[in-house]
């Protein structure tokens, strides 16, 4: 999972890219970077760490350009390493290119091996480099044509921003797995993974880039192209964006993320009969769901866990040991609130089960009488191949255990998940989502991934 942004303006835009990336920080904290086109060359700066650590003022001052792209990274394919930072920058036949990618290709290995046999030497271990190489290979002067050819090769999830001398290009794969939104600020255009960055930059959201759409922006003009056909009916937007990834202020493909989350909590409360004293969210991801639960059940809403906001998302810590320490560091129970209480604890999802187990344990140690865990999404039973870092099936607690066994394992007094029907209802019954992590119905067959 990553965040991407692109801006096309007539003035220097590195500071705007910086602020835009700042607002996408929740989508990846491992590395970040920006690249800008100044009419002659592409300048860039990338590094490991948070936006505020990597993109210092001295660096931004050196990056002069009126078209640019940016990326924040959360590693899925390829390790957490400086060589894997984006945007990637390259040149072929004298034509400079830079790309930033969000999503996962499902035929990355196949393409990489084929290119290697042809003599390509890869400098990174990320699938995005495969995209850059194919694009550069077919880029002979018409960026749209070369993007269409690249799209013939690459399969899977990709939202892309591309910097070229022909302008800024934004691309969304034919299923639209990952979000990409188009906005405007005067004569300038902004494309971003989330609408919140467009608001923050003082722009106005125009619309989502459609699945299979390619947009070319230059000198205040925008042209839209379709990759082959009209792909609207193939929409398979990742429902996990709404469940967890996107910020509450995002609206993705006309579904408001905050409303979706509140509604999920209302729906799960509607069918619940637990007799508890308080509703407590797991901050921050469980807050809207807990609010919805409280509205429907009328059980008082309390802040029973204090979050250390300076700790990143625990999921990004690559090994299990670090992940466990991360959970402890991140959330501390408020003893005065939870002691002696029967609690309905709300979180958005259970993946491996680590987070819930730790939290329930700490709530009990703080004196909670009972903890009834309610999860505002169904059990994650299947791996994701399209950019969410849900691991191999064997690591997904719900792939091998029943709800009763999960309850035992994590130490909850009771456990309920939102049903698939409830999820569908929360998403306004729109049939536009990929829910493969819950129902195993993959929109396309994973090619080189291990289940
Ligand atoms: P786990 O501890 O593996 O069960 O992870 C579940 C917790 O991590 C929940 O509190 C979620 O808010 C969060 N979460 C769920 N899915 C993801 C993901 N793909 N990446 C990062 N965090 C996640």
PDB file of N, CA and C in Angstrom, residues 171-218:
ATOM      1  N   UNK A 171      -2.942   7.281 -14.344  1.00  0.00           N
ATOM      2  CA  UNK A 171      -3.502   6.046 -14.906  1.00  0.00           C
ATOM      3  C   UNK A 171      -4.116   5.209 -13.789  1.00  0.00           C
ATOM      4  N   UNK A 172      -5.257   4.623 -14.073  1.00  0.00           N
ATOM      5  CA  UNK A 172      -5.848   3.680 -13.107  1.00  0.00           C
ATOM      6  C   UNK A 172      -6.112   2.362 -13.826  1.00  0.00           C
ATOM      7  N   UNK A 173      -5.790   1.267 -13.200  1.00  0.00           N
ATOM      8  CA  UNK A 173      -5.935  -0.019 -13.890  1.00  0.00           C
ATOM      9  C   UNK A 173      -7.407  -0.300 -14.222  1.00  0.00           C
ATOM     10  N   UNK A 174      -7.658  -1.228 -15.144  1.00  0.00           N
ATOM     11  CA  UNK A 174      -9.033  -1.446 -15.614  1.00  0.00           C
ATOM     12  C   UNK A 174     -10.041  -1.861 -14.533  1.00  0.00           C
ATOM     13  N   UNK A 175      -9.561  -2.382 -13.403  1.00  0.00           N
ATOM     14  CA  UNK A 175     -10.497  -2.686 -12.314  1.00  0.00           C
ATOM     15  C   UNK A 175     -10.584  -1.534 -11.313  1.00  0.00           C
ATOM     16  N   UNK A 176      -9.628  -0.654 -11.338  1.00  0.00           N
ATOM     17  CA  UNK A 176      -9.619   0.469 -10.394  1.00  0.00           C
ATOM     18  C   UNK A 176      -9.419   0.013  -8.957  1.00  0.00           C
ATOM     19  N   UNK A 177      -8.580  -0.988  -8.761  1.00  0.00           N
ATOM     20  CA  UNK A 177      -8.384  -1.528  -7.405  1.00  0.00           C
ATOM     21  C   UNK A 177      -8.027  -0.433  -6.404  1.00  0.00           C
ATOM     22  N   UNK A 178      -7.038   0.368  -6.782  1.00  0.00           N
ATOM     23  CA  UNK A 178      -6.556   1.407  -5.861  1.00  0.00           C
ATOM     24  C   UNK A 178      -7.140   2.750  -6.285  1.00  0.00           C
ATOM     25  N   UNK A 179      -7.391   3.626  -5.317  1.00  0.00           N
ATOM     26  CA  UNK A 179      -8.047   4.896  -5.654  1.00  0.00           C
ATOM     27  C   UNK A 179      -7.132   5.875  -6.396  1.00  0.00           C
ATOM     28  N   UNK A 180      -7.735   6.801  -7.085  1.00  0.00           N
ATOM     29  CA  UNK A 180      -7.010   7.915  -7.714  1.00  0.00           C
ATOM     30  C   UNK A 180      -8.034   9.005  -8.038  1.00  0.00           C
ATOM     31  N   UNK A 181      -7.807  10.161  -7.465  1.00  0.00           N
ATOM     32  CA  UNK A 181      -8.799  11.229  -7.548  1.00  0.00           C
ATOM     33  C   UNK A 181      -8.208  12.424  -8.294  1.00  0.00           C
ATOM     34  N   UNK A 182      -9.066  13.111  -9.031  1.00  0.00           N
ATOM     35  CA  UNK A 182      -8.641  14.266  -9.810  1.00  0.00           C
ATOM     36  C   UNK A 182      -9.214  15.539  -9.188  1.00  0.00           C
ATOM     37  N   UNK A 183      -8.350  16.541  -9.059  1.00  0.00           N
ATOM     38  CA  UNK A 183      -8.830  17.809  -8.502  1.00  0.00           C
ATOM     39  C   UNK A 183      -8.244  18.993  -9.245  1.00  0.00           C
ATOM     40  N   UNK A 184      -8.743  20.155  -8.913  1.00  0.00           N
ATOM     41  CA  UNK A 184      -8.332  21.358  -9.613  1.00  0.00           C
ATOM     42  C   UNK A 184      -8.151  22.501  -8.623  1.00  0.00           C
ATOM     43  N   UNK A 185      -7.135  23.327  -8.863  1.00  0.00           N
ATOM     44  CA  UNK A 185      -6.954  24.528  -8.050  1.00  0.00           C
ATOM     45  C   UNK A 185      -6.621  25.638  -9.042  1.00  0.00           C
ATOM     46  N   UNK A 186      -7.636  26.420  -9.381  1.00  0.00           N
ATOM     47  CA  UNK A 186      -7.460  27.405 -10.457  1.00  0.00           C
ATOM     48  C   UNK A 186      -7.139  26.682 -11.742  1.00  0.00           C
ATOM     49  N   UNK A 187      -6.000  27.064 -12.364  1.00  0.00           N
ATOM     50  CA  UNK A 187      -5.605  26.401 -13.609  1.00  0.00           C
ATOM     51  C   UNK A 187      -4.749  25.161 -13.372  1.00  0.00           C
ATOM     52  N   UNK A 188      -4.520  24.866 -12.132  1.00  0.00           N
ATOM     53  CA  UNK A 188      -3.635  23.735 -11.832  1.00  0.00           C
ATOM     54  C   UNK A 188      -4.459  22.467 -11.614  1.00  0.00           C
ATOM     55  N   UNK A 189      -3.869  21.337 -11.971  1.00  0.00           N
ATOM     56  CA  UNK A 189      -4.528  20.060 -11.706  1.00  0.00           C
ATOM     57  C   UNK A 189      -3.739  19.272 -10.658  1.00  0.00           C
ATOM     58  N   UNK A 190      -4.488  18.539  -9.851  1.00  0.00           N
ATOM     59  CA  UNK A 190      -3.874  17.694  -8.823  1.00  0.00           C
ATOM     60  C   UNK A 190      -4.485  16.296  -8.959  1.00  0.00           C
ATOM     61  N   UNK A 191      -3.654  15.264  -8.952  1.00  0.00           N
ATOM     62  CA  UNK A 191      -4.206  13.907  -8.836  1.00  0.00           C
ATOM     63  C   UNK A 191      -3.605  13.298  -7.583  1.00  0.00           C
ATOM     64  N   UNK A 192      -4.427  12.564  -6.848  1.00  0.00           N
ATOM     65  CA  UNK A 192      -3.937  12.037  -5.585  1.00  0.00           C
ATOM     66  C   UNK A 192      -4.651  10.737  -5.239  1.00  0.00           C
ATOM     67  N   UNK A 193      -3.999   9.941  -4.416  1.00  0.00           N
ATOM     68  CA  UNK A 193      -4.640   8.702  -3.946  1.00  0.00           C
ATOM     69  C   UNK A 193      -5.898   9.007  -3.154  1.00  0.00           C
ATOM     70  N   UNK A 194      -5.920  10.153  -2.482  1.00  0.00           N
ATOM     71  CA  UNK A 194      -7.096  10.461  -1.657  1.00  0.00           C
ATOM     72  C   UNK A 194      -7.538  11.907  -1.836  1.00  0.00           C
ATOM     73  N   UNK A 195      -8.838  12.095  -1.742  1.00  0.00           N
ATOM     74  CA  UNK A 195      -9.407  13.425  -1.948  1.00  0.00           C
ATOM     75  C   UNK A 195      -8.953  14.422  -0.877  1.00  0.00           C
ATOM     76  N   UNK A 196      -8.613  13.905   0.336  1.00  0.00           N
ATOM     77  CA  UNK A 196      -8.201  14.785   1.425  1.00  0.00           C
ATOM     78  C   UNK A 196      -7.026  15.665   1.033  1.00  0.00           C
ATOM     79  N   UNK A 197      -6.083  15.139   0.241  1.00  0.00           N
ATOM     80  CA  UNK A 197      -4.909  15.963  -0.107  1.00  0.00           C
ATOM     81  C   UNK A 197      -5.309  17.110  -1.019  1.00  0.00           C
ATOM     82  N   UNK A 198      -6.312  16.887  -1.837  1.00  0.00           N
ATOM     83  CA  UNK A 198      -6.763  17.960  -2.733  1.00  0.00           C
ATOM     84  C   UNK A 198      -7.406  19.066  -1.901  1.00  0.00           C
ATOM     85  N   UNK A 199      -8.238  18.686  -0.919  1.00  0.00           N
ATOM     86  CA  UNK A 199      -8.838  19.684  -0.011  1.00  0.00           C
ATOM     87  C   UNK A 199      -7.749  20.466   0.708  1.00  0.00           C
ATOM     88  N   UNK A 200      -6.782  19.736   1.236  1.00  0.00           N
ATOM     89  CA  UNK A 200      -5.739  20.380   2.040  1.00  0.00           C
ATOM     90  C   UNK A 200      -4.927  21.372   1.203  1.00  0.00           C
ATOM     91  N   UNK A 201      -4.720  21.062  -0.061  1.00  0.00           N
ATOM     92  CA  UNK A 201      -3.964  21.978  -0.932  1.00  0.00           C
ATOM     93  C   UNK A 201      -4.822  23.140  -1.433  1.00  0.00           C
ATOM     94  N   UNK A 202      -6.058  23.189  -0.975  1.00  0.00           N
ATOM     95  CA  UNK A 202      -6.925  24.302  -1.368  1.00  0.00           C
ATOM     96  C   UNK A 202      -7.575  24.085  -2.723  1.00  0.00           C
ATOM     97  N   UNK A 203      -7.571  22.841  -3.176  1.00  0.00           N
ATOM     98  CA  UNK A 203      -8.189  22.548  -4.477  1.00  0.00           C
ATOM     99  C   UNK A 203      -9.610  22.026  -4.307  1.00  0.00           C
ATOM    100  N   UNK A 204     -10.173  21.702  -5.431  1.00  0.00           N
ATOM    101  CA  UNK A 204     -11.554  21.220  -5.456  1.00  0.00           C
ATOM    102  C   UNK A 204     -11.541  19.844  -6.119  1.00  0.00           C
ATOM    103  N   UNK A 205     -12.200  18.899  -5.492  1.00  0.00           N
ATOM    104  CA  UNK A 205     -12.220  17.565  -6.090  1.00  0.00           C
ATOM    105  C   UNK A 205     -13.138  17.593  -7.311  1.00  0.00           C
ATOM    106  N   UNK A 206     -12.659  17.105  -8.451  1.00  0.00           N
ATOM    107  CA  UNK A 206     -13.515  17.067  -9.645  1.00  0.00           C
ATOM    108  C   UNK A 206     -14.215  15.713  -9.734  1.00  0.00           C
ATOM    109  N   UNK A 207     -13.422  14.640  -9.696  1.00  0.00           N
ATOM    110  CA  UNK A 207     -13.996  13.300  -9.852  1.00  0.00           C
ATOM    111  C   UNK A 207     -12.896  12.266  -9.633  1.00  0.00           C
ATOM    112  N   UNK A 208     -13.299  10.991  -9.588  1.00  0.00           N
ATOM    113  CA  UNK A 208     -12.306   9.916  -9.558  1.00  0.00           C
ATOM    114  C   UNK A 208     -11.792   9.689 -10.970  1.00  0.00           C
ATOM    115  N   UNK A 209     -10.534   9.305 -11.080  1.00  0.00           N
ATOM    116  CA  UNK A 209     -10.061   8.809 -12.375  1.00  0.00           C
ATOM    117  C   UNK A 209     -10.760   7.455 -12.537  1.00  0.00           C
ATOM    118  N   UNK A 210     -11.326   7.211 -13.690  1.00  0.00           N
ATOM    119  CA  UNK A 210     -12.099   5.980 -13.878  1.00  0.00           C
ATOM    120  C   UNK A 210     -11.176   4.775 -14.081  1.00  0.00           C
ATOM    121  N   UNK A 211     -11.651   3.590 -13.732  1.00  0.00           N
ATOM    122  CA  UNK A 211     -10.875   2.391 -14.058  1.00  0.00           C
ATOM    123  C   UNK A 211     -10.577   2.348 -15.561  1.00  0.00           C
ATOM    124  N   UNK A 212      -9.343   2.051 -15.919  1.00  0.00           N
ATOM    125  CA  UNK A 212      -8.957   1.984 -17.331  1.00  0.00           C
ATOM    126  C   UNK A 212      -8.787   3.337 -17.989  1.00  0.00           C
ATOM    127  N   UNK A 213      -8.810   4.400 -17.198  1.00  0.00           N
ATOM    128  CA  UNK A 213      -8.667   5.742 -17.790  1.00  0.00           C
ATOM    129  C   UNK A 213      -7.211   6.223 -17.715  1.00  0.00           C
ATOM    130  N   UNK A 214      -6.817   6.944 -18.744  1.00  0.00           N
ATOM    131  CA  UNK A 214      -5.499   7.566 -18.770  1.00  0.00           C
ATOM    132  C   UNK A 214      -5.742   9.065 -18.973  1.00  0.00           C
ATOM    133  N   UNK A 215      -5.156   9.863 -18.106  1.00  0.00           N
ATOM    134  CA  UNK A 215      -5.376  11.302 -18.196  1.00  0.00           C
ATOM    135  C   UNK A 215      -4.025  11.981 -18.448  1.00  0.00           C
ATOM    136  N   UNK A 216      -4.009  12.885 -19.417  1.00  0.00           N
ATOM    137  CA  UNK A 216      -2.771  13.614 -19.705  1.00  0.00           C
ATOM    138  C   UNK A 216      -3.013  15.097 -19.438  1.00  0.00           C
ATOM    139  N   UNK A 217      -2.153  15.680 -18.616  1.00  0.00           N
ATOM    140  CA  UNK A 217      -2.349  17.079 -18.239  1.00  0.00           C
ATOM    141  C   UNK A 217      -1.102  17.886 -18.583  1.00  0.00           C
ATOM    142  N   UNK A 218      -1.333  18.977 -19.287  1.00  0.00           N
ATOM    143  CA  UNK A 218      -0.218  19.892 -19.575  1.00  0.00           C
ATOM    144  C   UNK A 218      -0.754  21.300 -19.804  1.00  0.00           C
TER     145      UNK A 218
END
